[in-house]
Short mmCIF file of C-alpha atoms in Angstrom, two decimals:
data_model
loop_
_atom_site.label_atom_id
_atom_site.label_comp_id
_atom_site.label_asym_id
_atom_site.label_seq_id
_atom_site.Cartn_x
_atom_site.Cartn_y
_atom_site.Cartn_z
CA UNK U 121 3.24 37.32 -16.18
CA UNK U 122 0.18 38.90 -17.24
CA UNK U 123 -1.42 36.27 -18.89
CA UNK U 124 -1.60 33.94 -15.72
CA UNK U 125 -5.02 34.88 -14.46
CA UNK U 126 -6.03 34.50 -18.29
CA UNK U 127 -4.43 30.48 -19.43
CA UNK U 128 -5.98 27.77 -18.19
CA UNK U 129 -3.61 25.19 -17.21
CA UNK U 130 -4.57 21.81 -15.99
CA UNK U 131 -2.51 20.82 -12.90
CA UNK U 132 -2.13 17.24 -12.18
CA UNK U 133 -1.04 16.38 -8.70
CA UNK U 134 -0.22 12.73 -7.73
CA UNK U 135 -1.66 11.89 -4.02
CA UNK U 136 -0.86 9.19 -2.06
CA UNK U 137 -1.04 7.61 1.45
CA UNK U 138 1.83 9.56 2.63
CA UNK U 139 2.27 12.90 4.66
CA UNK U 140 4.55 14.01 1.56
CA UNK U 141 1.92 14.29 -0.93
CA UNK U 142 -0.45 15.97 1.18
CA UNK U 143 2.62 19.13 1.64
CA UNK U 144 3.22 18.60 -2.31
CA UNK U 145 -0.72 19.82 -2.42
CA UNK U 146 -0.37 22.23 0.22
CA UNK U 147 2.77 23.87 -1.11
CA UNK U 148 0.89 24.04 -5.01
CA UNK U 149 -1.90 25.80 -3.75
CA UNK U 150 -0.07 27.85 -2.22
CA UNK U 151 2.52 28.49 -4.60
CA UNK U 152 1.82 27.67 -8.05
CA UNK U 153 -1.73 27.88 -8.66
CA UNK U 154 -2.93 32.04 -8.77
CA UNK U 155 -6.33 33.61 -7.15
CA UNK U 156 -7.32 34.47 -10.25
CA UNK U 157 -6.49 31.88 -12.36
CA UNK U 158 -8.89 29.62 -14.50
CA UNK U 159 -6.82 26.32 -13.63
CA UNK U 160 -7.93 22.70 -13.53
CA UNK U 161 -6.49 20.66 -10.55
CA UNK U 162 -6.72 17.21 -10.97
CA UNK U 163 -6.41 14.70 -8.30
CA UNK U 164 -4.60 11.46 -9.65
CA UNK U 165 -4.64 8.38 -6.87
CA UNK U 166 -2.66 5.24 -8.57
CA UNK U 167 -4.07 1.88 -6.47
CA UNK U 168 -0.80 -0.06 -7.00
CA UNK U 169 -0.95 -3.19 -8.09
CA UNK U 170 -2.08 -6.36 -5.79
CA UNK U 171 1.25 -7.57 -5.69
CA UNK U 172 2.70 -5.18 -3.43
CA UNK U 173 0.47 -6.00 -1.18
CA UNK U 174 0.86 -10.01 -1.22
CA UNK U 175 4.54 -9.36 -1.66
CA UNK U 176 4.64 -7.65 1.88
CA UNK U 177 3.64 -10.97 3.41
CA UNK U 178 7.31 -12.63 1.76
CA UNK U 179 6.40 -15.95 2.52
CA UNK U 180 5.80 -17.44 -0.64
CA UNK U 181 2.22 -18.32 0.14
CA UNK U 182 -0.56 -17.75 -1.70
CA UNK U 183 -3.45 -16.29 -0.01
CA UNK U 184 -6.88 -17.15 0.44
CA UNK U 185 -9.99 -15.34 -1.85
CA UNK U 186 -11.33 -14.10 1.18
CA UNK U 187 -8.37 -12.54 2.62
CA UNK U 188 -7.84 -11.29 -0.92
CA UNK U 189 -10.79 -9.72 -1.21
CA UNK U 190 -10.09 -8.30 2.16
CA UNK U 191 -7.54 -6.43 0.54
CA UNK U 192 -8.65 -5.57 -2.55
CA UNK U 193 -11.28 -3.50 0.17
CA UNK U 194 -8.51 -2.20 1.70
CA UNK U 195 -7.00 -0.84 -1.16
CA UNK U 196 -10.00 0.68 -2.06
CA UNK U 197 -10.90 2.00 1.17
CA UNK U 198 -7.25 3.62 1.07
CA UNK U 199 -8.30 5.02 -2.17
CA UNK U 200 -11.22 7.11 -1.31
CA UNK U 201 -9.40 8.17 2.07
CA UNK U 202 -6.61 9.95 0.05
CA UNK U 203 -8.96 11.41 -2.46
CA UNK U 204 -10.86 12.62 0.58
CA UNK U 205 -7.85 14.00 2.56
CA UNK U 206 -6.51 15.54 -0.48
CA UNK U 207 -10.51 17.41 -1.46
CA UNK U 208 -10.44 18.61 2.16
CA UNK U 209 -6.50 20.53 1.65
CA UNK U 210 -8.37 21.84 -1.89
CA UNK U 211 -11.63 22.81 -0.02
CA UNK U 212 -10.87 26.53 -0.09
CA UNK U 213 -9.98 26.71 -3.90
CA UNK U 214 -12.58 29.03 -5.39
CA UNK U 215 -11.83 29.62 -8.98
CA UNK U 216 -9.64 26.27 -9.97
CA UNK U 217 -11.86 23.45 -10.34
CA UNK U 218 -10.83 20.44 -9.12
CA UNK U 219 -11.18 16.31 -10.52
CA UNK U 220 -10.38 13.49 -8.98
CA UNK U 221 -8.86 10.28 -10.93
CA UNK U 222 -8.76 6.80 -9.22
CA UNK U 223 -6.43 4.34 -11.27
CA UNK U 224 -4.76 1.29 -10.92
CA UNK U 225 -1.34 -0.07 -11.79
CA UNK U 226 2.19 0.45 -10.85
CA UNK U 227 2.36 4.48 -10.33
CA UNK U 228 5.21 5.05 -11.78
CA UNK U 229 3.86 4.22 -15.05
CA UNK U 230 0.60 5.26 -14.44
CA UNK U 231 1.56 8.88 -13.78
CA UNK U 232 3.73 9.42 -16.35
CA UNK U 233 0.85 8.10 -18.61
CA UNK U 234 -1.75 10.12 -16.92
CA UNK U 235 0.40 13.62 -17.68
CA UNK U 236 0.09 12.79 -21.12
CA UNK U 237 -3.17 11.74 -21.49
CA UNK U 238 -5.10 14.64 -19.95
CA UNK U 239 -2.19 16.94 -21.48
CA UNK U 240 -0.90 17.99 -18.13
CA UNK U 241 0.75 21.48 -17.61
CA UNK U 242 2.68 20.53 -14.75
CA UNK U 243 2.84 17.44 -12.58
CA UNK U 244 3.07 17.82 -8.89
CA UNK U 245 4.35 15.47 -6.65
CA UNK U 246 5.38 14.57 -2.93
CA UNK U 247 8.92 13.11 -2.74
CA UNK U 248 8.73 9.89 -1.33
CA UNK U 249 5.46 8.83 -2.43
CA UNK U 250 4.30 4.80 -1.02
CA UNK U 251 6.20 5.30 2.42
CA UNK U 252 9.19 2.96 2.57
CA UNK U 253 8.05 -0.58 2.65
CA UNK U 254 5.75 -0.12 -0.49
CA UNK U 255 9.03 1.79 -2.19
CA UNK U 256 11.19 -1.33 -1.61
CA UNK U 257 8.91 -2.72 -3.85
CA UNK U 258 7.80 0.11 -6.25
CA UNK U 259 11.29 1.85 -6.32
CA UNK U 260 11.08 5.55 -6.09
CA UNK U 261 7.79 7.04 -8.14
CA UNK U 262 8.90 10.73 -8.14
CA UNK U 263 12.66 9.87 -9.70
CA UNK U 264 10.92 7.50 -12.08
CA UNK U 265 8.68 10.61 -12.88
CA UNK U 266 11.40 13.07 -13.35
CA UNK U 267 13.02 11.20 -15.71
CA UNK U 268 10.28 9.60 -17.92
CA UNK U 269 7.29 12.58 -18.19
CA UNK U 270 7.92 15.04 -20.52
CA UNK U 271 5.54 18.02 -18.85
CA UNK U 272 7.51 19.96 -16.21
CA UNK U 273 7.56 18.17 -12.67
CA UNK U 274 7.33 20.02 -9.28
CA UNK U 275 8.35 17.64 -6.77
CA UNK U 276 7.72 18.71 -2.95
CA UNK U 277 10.33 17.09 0.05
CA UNK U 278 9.41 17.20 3.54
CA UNK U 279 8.81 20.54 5.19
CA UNK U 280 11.98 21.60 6.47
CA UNK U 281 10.71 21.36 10.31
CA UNK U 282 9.97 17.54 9.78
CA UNK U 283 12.99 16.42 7.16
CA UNK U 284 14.94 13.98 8.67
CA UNK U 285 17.12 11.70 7.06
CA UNK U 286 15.17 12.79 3.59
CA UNK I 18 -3.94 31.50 -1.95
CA UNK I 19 -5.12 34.70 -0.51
CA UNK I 20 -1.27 35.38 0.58
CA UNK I 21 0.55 34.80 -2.46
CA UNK I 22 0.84 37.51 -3.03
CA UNK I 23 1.85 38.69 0.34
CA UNK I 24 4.73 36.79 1.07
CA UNK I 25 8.44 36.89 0.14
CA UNK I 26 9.91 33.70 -1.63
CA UNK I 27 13.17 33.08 -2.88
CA UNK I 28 13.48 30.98 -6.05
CA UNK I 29 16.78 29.87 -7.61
CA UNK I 30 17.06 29.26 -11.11
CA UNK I 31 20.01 27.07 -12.26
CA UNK I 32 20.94 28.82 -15.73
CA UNK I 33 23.43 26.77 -17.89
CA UNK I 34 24.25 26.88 -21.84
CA UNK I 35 21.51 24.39 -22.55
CA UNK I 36 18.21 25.43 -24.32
CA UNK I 37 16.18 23.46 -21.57
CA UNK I 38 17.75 25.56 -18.82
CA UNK I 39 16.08 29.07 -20.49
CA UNK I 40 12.96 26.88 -21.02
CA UNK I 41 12.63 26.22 -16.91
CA UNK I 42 13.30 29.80 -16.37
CA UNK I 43 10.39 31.28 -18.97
CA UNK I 44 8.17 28.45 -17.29
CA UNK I 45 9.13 29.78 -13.97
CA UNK I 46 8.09 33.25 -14.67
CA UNK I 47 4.79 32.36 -16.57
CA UNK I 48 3.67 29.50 -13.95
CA UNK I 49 5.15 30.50 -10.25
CA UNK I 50 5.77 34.09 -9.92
CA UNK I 51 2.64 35.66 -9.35
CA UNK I 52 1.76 39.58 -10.62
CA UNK I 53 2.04 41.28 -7.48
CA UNK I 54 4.58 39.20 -5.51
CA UNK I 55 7.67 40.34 -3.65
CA UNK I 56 9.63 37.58 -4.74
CA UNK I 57 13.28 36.73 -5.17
CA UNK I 58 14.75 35.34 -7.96
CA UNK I 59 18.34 34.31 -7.43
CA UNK I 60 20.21 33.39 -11.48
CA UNK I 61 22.91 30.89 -10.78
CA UNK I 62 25.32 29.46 -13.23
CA UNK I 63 28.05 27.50 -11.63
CA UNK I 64 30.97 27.13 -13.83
CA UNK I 65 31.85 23.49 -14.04
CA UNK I 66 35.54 22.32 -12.90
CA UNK I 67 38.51 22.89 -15.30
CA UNK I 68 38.80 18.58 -15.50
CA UNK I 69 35.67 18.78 -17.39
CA UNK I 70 37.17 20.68 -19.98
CA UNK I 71 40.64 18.93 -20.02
CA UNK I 72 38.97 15.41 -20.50
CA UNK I 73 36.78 16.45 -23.46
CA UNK I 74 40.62 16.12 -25.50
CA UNK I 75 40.59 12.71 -24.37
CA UNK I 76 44.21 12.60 -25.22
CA UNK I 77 45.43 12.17 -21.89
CA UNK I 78 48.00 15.02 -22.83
CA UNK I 79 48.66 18.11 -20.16
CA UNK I 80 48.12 20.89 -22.35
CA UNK I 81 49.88 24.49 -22.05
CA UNK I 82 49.08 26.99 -19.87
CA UNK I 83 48.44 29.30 -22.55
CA UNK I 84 45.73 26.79 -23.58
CA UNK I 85 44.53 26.33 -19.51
CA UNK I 86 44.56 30.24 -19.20
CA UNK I 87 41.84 30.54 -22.85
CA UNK I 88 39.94 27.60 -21.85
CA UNK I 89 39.38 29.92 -18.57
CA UNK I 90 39.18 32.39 -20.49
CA UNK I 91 35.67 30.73 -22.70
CA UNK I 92 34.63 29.40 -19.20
CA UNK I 93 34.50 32.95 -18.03
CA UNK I 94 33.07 33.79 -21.16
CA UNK I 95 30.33 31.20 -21.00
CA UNK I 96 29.06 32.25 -17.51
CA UNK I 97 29.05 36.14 -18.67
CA UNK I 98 26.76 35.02 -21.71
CA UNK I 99 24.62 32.67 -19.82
CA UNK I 100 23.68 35.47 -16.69
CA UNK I 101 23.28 37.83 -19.51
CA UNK I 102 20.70 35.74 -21.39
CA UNK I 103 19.05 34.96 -18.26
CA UNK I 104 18.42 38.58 -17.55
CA UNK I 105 17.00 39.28 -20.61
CA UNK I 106 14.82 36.41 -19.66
CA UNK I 107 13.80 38.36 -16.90
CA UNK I 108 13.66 42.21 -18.17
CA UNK I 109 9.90 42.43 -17.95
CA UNK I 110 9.43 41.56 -14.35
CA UNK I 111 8.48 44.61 -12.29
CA UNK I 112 8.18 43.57 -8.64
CA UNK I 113 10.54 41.29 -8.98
CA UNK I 114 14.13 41.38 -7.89
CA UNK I 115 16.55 39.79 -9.42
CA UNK I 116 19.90 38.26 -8.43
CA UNK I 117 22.80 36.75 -10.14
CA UNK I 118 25.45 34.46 -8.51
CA UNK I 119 28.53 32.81 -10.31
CA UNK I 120 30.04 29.87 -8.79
CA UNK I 121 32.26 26.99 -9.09
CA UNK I 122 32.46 23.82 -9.31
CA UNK I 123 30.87 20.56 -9.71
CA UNK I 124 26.78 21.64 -10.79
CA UNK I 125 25.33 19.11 -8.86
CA UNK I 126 27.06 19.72 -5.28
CA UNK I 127 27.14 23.54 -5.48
CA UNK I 128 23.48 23.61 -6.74
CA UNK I 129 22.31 21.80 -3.26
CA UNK I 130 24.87 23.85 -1.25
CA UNK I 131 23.37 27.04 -2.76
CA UNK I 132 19.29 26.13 -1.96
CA UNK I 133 20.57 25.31 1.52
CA UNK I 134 22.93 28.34 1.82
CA UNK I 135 20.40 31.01 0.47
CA UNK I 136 17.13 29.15 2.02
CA UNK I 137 15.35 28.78 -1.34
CA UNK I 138 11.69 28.46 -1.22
CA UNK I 139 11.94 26.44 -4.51
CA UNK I 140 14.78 25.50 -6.90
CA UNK I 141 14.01 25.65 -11.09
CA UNK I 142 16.01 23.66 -13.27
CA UNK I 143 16.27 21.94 -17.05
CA UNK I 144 16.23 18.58 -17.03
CA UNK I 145 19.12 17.71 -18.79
CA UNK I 146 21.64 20.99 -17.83
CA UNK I 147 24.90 20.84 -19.68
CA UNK I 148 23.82 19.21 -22.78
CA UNK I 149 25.19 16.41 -23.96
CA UNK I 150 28.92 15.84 -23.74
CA UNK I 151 29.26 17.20 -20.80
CA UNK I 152 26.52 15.19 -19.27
CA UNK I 153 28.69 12.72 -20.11
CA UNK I 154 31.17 13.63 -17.48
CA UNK I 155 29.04 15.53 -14.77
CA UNK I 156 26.14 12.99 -15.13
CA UNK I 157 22.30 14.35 -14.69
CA UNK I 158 22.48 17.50 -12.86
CA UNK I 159 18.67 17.57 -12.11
CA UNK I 160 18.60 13.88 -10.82
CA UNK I 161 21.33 14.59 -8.30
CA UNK I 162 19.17 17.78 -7.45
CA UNK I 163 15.73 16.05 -7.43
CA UNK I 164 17.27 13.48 -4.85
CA UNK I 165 19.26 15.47 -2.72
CA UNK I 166 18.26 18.99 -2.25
CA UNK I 167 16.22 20.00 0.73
CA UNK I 168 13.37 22.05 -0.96
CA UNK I 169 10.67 21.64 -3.68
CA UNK I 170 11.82 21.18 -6.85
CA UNK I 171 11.02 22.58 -10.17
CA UNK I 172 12.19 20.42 -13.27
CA UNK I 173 10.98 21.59 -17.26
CA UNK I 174 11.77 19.87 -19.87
CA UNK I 175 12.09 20.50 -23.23
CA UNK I 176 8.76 22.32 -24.49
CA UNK I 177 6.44 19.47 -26.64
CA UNK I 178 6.81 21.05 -29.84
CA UNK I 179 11.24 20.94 -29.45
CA UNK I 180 10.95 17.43 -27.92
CA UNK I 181 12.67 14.53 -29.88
CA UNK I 182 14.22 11.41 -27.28
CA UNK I 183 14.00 13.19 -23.77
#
């Protein structure tokens, strides 16, 4: 216990589109990280692959460059939204310093890979991350997580006012 | 942050046989509980049914009651050692209080029923409780938990240096 405020751990929270990864944030800030401590907080936002997007259509047809590129916008304006949501929930950190990491690929992998490269401590994640039309595609990310990265994984389910059928 | 230290969580700690399971715990103390909290740590082992013991024979033989009355016997046995270890775990914590629970049946119900039951802030874990053979029989304890329990979950796996095919 008393070397908490003293280690520097690097924290590596996955944030998505979804209300769950903004509580996952919420709840390690509030729970995890300590006032004193020397911790890095890193930001990880996985663009998922352009597929899930043309696959929502399900029509088979291919679409045209411009609406593609439309897309490949919206992905990226989806990107910096989440990085920005999730800065503004960190905004009161004092001693932790905090990244951000943009990458792209299927999360699942992504993530896992990310916790290894940067030599995570912990990962931190929301449940149900990709809301449920992009996780008919991408399967679940946080069970995929839990079973493939080997740094300890905090995963965060709706608060208990909101949790539904969870 | 600034009420970490203020308010009063309750975190259960699935303890089991396994190495991983006194791993989480450790990790739980270094990385959650903070110096001056007022926290609650509940130690649960839940002793696994009888049939999980009777099918390791694999003989499809009843056997005697004098062998059903040792196996209870070790089972009893077991959960003694593992609360014990656990505590020891524990004996530097100051503010701390500490709890111990025995239950039974199978891990991966009562653990849910018990985060739900005691209103755990947080639920800590191995990932792979019951080692091997009986994983076998039980199936992953932590994947049942990291799907269906209500609250944040903690899973640690083995520590890097220990790690072989997790």
């Amino acid at each position: 216990m008393a070397d908490v405020a003293a280690k520097e751990r690097k924290i590596l929270v996955a944030v998505d589109e979804g209300e769950e990864s903004g509580n996952a944030l919420s709840w390690c800030l509030k729970n995890v990280i300590s006032e004193n401590s020397k911790d890095t907080l890193v930001l990880l936002y996985v663009k998922p692959p352009r597929a899930v997007y043309t696959a929502l259509d399900g029509t088979g047809y291919l679409f045209s460059s411009d609406i593609l590129a439309a897309m490949d916008k919206y992905g990226n304006d989806v990107a910096d939204c989440v990085i920005e949501k999730a800065k503004k929930i960190c905004k009161d950190l004092q001693d932790v310093k905090v990244e951000t990491r943009i990458e792209h690929g299927d999360p699942r992998d992504v993530i896992c890979q990310m916790t290894e490269k940067l030599g995570a401590d912990v990962l931190v994640m929301g449940s149900h991350g990709y809301g449920p039309i992009k996780r008919a595609f991408l399967g679940s990310v946080s069970n995929h997580c839990a079973q493939n990265v080997k740094c300890p994984i905090l995963i965060v389910k709706k608060p208990k006012s909101t949790a539904g059928n969870n």
